[in-house]
Coordinates of C-alpha atoms in Angstrom, one line a residue:
Chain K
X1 CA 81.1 49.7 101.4
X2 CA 78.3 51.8 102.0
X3 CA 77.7 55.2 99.0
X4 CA 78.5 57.4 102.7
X5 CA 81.3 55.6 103.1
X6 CA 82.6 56.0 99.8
X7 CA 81.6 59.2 99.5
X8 CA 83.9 59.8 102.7
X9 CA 86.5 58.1 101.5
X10 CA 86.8 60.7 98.4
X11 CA 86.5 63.5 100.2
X12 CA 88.9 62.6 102.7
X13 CA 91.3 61.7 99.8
X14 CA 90.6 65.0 98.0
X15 CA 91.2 66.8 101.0
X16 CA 94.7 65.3 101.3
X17 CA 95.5 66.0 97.8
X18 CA 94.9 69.4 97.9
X19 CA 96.5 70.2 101.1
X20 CA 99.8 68.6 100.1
X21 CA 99.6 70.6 96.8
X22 CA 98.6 73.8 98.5
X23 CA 101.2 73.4 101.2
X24 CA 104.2 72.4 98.5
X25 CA 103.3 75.5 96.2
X26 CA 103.3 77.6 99.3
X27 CA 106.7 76.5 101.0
X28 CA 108.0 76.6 97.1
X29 CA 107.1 79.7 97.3
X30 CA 108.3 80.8 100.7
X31 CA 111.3 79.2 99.6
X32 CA 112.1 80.4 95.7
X33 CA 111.2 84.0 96.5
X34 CA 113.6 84.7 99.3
X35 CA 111.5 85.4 101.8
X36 CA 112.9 82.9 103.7
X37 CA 116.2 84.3 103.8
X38 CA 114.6 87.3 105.0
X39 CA 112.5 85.8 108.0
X40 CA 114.1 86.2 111.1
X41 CA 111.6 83.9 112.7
X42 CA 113.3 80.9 112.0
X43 CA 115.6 79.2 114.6
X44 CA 118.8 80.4 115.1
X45 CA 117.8 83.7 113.5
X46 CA 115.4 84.9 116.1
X47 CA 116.4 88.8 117.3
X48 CA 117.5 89.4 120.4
X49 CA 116.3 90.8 123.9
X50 CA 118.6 93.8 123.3
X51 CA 117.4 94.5 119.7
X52 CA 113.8 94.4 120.7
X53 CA 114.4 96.5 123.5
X54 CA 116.0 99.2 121.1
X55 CA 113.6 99.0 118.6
X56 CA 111.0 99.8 121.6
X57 CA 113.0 102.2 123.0
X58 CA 114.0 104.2 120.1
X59 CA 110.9 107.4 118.8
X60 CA 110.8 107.2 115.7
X61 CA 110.4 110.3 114.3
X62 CA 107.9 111.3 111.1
X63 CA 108.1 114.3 109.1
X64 CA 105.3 115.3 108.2
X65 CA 104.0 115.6 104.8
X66 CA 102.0 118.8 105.1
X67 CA 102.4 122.4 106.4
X68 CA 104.7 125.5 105.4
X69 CA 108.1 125.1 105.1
X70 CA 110.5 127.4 106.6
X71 CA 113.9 127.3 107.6
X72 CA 113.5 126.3 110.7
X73 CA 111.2 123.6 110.0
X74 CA 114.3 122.3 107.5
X75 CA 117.0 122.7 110.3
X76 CA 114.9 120.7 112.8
X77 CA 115.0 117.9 109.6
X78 CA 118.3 118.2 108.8
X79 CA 119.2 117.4 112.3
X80 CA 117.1 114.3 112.6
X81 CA 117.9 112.8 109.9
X82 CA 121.6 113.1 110.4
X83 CA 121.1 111.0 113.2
X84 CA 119.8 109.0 110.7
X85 CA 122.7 108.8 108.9
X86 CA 124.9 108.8 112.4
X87 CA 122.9 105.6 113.1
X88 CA 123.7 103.8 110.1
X89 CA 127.3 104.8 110.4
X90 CA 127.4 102.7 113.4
X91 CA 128.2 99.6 111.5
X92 CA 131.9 100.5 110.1
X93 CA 131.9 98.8 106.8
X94 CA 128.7 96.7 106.4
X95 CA 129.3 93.3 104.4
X96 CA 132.4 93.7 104.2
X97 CA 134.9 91.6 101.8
X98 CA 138.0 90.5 105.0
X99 CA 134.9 88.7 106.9
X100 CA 135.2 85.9 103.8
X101 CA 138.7 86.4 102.9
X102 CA 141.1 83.4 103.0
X103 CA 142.7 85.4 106.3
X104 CA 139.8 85.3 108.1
X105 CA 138.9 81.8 107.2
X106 CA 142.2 80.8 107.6
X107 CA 143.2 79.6 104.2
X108 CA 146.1 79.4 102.2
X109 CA 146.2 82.6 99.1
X110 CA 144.7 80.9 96.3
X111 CA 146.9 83.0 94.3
Chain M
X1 CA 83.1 55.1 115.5
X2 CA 84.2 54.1 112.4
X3 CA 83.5 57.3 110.5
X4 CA 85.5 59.0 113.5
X5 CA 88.7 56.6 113.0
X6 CA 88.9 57.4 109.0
X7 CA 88.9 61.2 109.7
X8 CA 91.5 60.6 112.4
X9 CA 93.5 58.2 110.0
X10 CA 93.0 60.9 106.8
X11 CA 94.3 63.9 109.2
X12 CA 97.5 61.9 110.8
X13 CA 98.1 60.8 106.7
X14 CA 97.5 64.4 105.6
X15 CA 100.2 65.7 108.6
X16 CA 102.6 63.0 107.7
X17 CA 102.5 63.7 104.4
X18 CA 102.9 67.2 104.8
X19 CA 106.3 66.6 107.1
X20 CA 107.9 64.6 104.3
X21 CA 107.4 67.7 102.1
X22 CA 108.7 70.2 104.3
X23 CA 112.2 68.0 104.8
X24 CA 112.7 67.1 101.7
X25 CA 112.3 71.3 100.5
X26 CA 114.7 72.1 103.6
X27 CA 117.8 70.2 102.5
X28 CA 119.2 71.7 99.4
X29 CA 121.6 69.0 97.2
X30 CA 125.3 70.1 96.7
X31 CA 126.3 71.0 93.5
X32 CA 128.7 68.4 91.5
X33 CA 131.3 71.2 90.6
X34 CA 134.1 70.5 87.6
X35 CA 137.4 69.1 88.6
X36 CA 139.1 71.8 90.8
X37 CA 142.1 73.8 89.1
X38 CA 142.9 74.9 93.2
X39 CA 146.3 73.5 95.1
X40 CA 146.5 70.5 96.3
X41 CA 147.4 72.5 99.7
X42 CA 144.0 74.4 99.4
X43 CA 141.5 72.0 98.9
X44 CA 143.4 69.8 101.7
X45 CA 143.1 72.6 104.2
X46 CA 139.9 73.3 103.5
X47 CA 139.1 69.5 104.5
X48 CA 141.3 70.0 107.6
X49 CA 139.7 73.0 109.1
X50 CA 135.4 71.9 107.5
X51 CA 134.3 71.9 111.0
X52 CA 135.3 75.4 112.0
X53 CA 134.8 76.5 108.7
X54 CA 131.2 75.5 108.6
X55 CA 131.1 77.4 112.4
X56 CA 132.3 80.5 110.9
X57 CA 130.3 80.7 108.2
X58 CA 126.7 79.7 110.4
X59 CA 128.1 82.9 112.7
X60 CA 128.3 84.6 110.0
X61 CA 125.1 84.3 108.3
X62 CA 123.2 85.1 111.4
X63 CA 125.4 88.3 112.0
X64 CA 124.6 89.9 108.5
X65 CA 121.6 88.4 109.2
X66 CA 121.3 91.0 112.0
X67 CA 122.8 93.9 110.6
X68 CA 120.5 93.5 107.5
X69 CA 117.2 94.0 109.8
X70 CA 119.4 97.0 111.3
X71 CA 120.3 98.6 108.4
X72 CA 117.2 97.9 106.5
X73 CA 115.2 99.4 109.2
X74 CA 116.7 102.7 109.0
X75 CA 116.5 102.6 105.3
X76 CA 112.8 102.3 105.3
X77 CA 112.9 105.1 107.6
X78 CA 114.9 107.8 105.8
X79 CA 112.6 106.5 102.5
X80 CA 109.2 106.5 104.5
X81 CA 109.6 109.0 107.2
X82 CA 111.9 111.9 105.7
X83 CA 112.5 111.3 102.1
X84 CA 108.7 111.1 101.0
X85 CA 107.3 113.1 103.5
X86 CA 109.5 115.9 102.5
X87 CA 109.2 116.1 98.8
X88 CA 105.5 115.7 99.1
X89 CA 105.5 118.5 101.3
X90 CA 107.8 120.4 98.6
X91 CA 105.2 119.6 96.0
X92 CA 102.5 120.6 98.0
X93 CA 104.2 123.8 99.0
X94 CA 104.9 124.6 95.1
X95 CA 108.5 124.7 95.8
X96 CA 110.4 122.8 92.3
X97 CA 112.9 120.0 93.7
X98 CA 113.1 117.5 90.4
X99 CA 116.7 117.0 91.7
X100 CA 115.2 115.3 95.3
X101 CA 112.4 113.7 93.2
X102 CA 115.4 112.1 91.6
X103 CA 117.4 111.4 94.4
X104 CA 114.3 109.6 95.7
X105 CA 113.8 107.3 93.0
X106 CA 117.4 106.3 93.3
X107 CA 117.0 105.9 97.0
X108 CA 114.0 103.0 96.1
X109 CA 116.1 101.3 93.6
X110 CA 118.8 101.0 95.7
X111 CA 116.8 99.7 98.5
X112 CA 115.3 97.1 96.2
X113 CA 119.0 95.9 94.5
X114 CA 119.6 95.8 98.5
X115 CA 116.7 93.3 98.9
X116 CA 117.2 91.4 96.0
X117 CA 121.4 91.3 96.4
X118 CA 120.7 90.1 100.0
X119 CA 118.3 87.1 99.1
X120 CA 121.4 85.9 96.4
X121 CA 124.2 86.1 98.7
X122 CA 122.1 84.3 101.7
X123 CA 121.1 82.1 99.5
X124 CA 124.8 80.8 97.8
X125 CA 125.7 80.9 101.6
X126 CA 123.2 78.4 102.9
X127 CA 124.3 76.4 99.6
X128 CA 127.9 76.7 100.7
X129 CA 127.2 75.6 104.2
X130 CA 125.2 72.9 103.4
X131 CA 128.3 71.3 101.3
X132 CA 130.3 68.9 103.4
X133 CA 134.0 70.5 102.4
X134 CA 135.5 67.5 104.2
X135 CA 134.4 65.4 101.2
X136 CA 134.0 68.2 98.5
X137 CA 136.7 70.9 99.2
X138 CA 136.6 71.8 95.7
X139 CA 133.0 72.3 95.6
X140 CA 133.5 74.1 98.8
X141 CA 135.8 76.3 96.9
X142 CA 134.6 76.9 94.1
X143 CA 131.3 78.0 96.1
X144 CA 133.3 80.4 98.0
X145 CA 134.1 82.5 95.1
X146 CA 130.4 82.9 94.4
X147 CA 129.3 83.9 98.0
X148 CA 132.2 86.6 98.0
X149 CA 131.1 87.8 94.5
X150 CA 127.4 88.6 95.9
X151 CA 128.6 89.8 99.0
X152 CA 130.3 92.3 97.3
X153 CA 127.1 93.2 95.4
X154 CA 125.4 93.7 98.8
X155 CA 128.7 95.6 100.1
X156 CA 128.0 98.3 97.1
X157 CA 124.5 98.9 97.8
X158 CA 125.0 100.3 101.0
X159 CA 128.3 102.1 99.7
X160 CA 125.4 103.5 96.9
X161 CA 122.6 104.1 99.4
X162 CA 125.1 105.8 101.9
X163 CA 126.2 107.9 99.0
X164 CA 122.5 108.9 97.6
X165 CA 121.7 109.8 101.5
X166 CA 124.6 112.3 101.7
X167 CA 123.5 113.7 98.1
X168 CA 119.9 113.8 99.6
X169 CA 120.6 116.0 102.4
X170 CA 123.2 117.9 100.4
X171 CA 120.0 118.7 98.5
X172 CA 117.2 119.5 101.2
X173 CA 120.2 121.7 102.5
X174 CA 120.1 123.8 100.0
X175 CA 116.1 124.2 99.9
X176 CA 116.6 126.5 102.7
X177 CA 118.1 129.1 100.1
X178 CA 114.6 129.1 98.1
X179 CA 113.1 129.9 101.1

């Protein structure tokens, strides 16, 4: 063998180490932190039409961070962001306890 | 030519390699448990119904899968686009509000525990999935137990966020009588 061809024969080794090492810490990572459970780009987790089409639709509003502060200008933020609050109140009950009780899964009492 | 079929040899090794990885960190091992203490009518109906079981639980993992974007969207928008925004525009106004400041810092936390309560229970529930309860009910059940204990912790955090919201308007409500 040629010194080039040994030469390429390194570097293409080398190259495969590191890859495979980067790409194992990374999807460690990915993995260990969380994230994953978070990413809603995986299959079967992908959001739907309607829930982009609300997130489009929906102005989201800002208050802003400087200015004088009246009364008014406290009314006008007390009434959006009680629709805040109205929004979130949409889901009765979030993570709730019956969706994994032994009813709902159909099991016997364990008690 | 021959320089051109190494590199095309290295890059098919390299992707191969790489696939072999990425399987074997996808599929998480289920955990031996102890010998169940559970009925013997328990653990035999939880091998009866695994199938639908399994169902159920997939369903629900990608609804609170959902409602976690929903609700944690509108969190980051009461923090970022009302709660901030307002007690900066307090400070900046020289109008004293420690008790919103407060509020505020509880308002993070919360969000964070939220976060960090959501990972664990998502987490144990891709764990419990992944156990086959027709061969391991008891595994299966003992699992269970875990997934409901941390999906309580996330039940409380929005019980605690909902609460600190309620106390945060209570609060810029009564700015208006400094004004």
């Amino acid at each position: 063998m040629t010194a080039g061809g040994k030469n390429l024969l390194i570097l293409g080794l080398s190259a495969i180490v590191i890859s495979v090492i980067a790409s194992s810490v990374s999807l460690l990572l990915y993995h260990n932190s969380g994230d994953i459970y978070l990413d809603r780009s995986r299959p079967g987790f992908l959001p739907d039409k309607s829930e982009i089409d609300d997130r489009r639709a929906g102005e989201e509003y800002h208050f802003p961070d400087s200015g004088p502060l009246t009364k008014e200008t406290i009314n006008t933020y007390s009434d959006h962001l009680t629709a805040e609050f109205e929004a979130l109140q949409k889901i009765e009950k979030p993570f709730d306890e019956s969706a994994l009780s032994d009813e709902t899964l159909g099991l016997p009492s364990s008690n | 030519m021959k320089k051109t079929a190494l590199t095309f040899y290295y890059i098919m090794l390299t992707l191969f390699c790489q696939a072999i990885i990425f399987v074997a960190l996808a599929h998480a091992l289920p955990e031996s448990a102890p010998a169940g203490s559970r009925s013997e009518t328990r653990t035999e109906a939880i091998s009866r119904y695994c199938e639908s079981l399994t169902l159920s639980l997939k369903s629900l993992q990608q609804k609170d899968s959902r409602i976690r974007v929903y609700l944690g969207r509108h969190y980051e928008s009461i923090l970022n686009n009302f709660v901030i925004p307002l007690n900066v525009r307090l400070v900046k106004n020289d109008i004293p509000a420690s008790d919103l400041a407060k509020v505020q810092s509880a308002i993070s936390a919360a969000k964070t525990n939220f976060s960090l309560h959501f990972i664990d229970y998502q987490k144990s529930l891709e764990d419990l999935i992944a156990i086959d309860c027709k061969l391991h009910p008891a595994d299966f059940d003992q699992k269970l137990r875990t997934v409901r204990q941390n999906r309580q912790a996330v039940s409380l955090d929005t019980k605690e966020l909902e609460r600190l919201f309620s106390e945060y308007l209570n609060f810029a409500e009564a700015i208006k009588e400094k004004l």
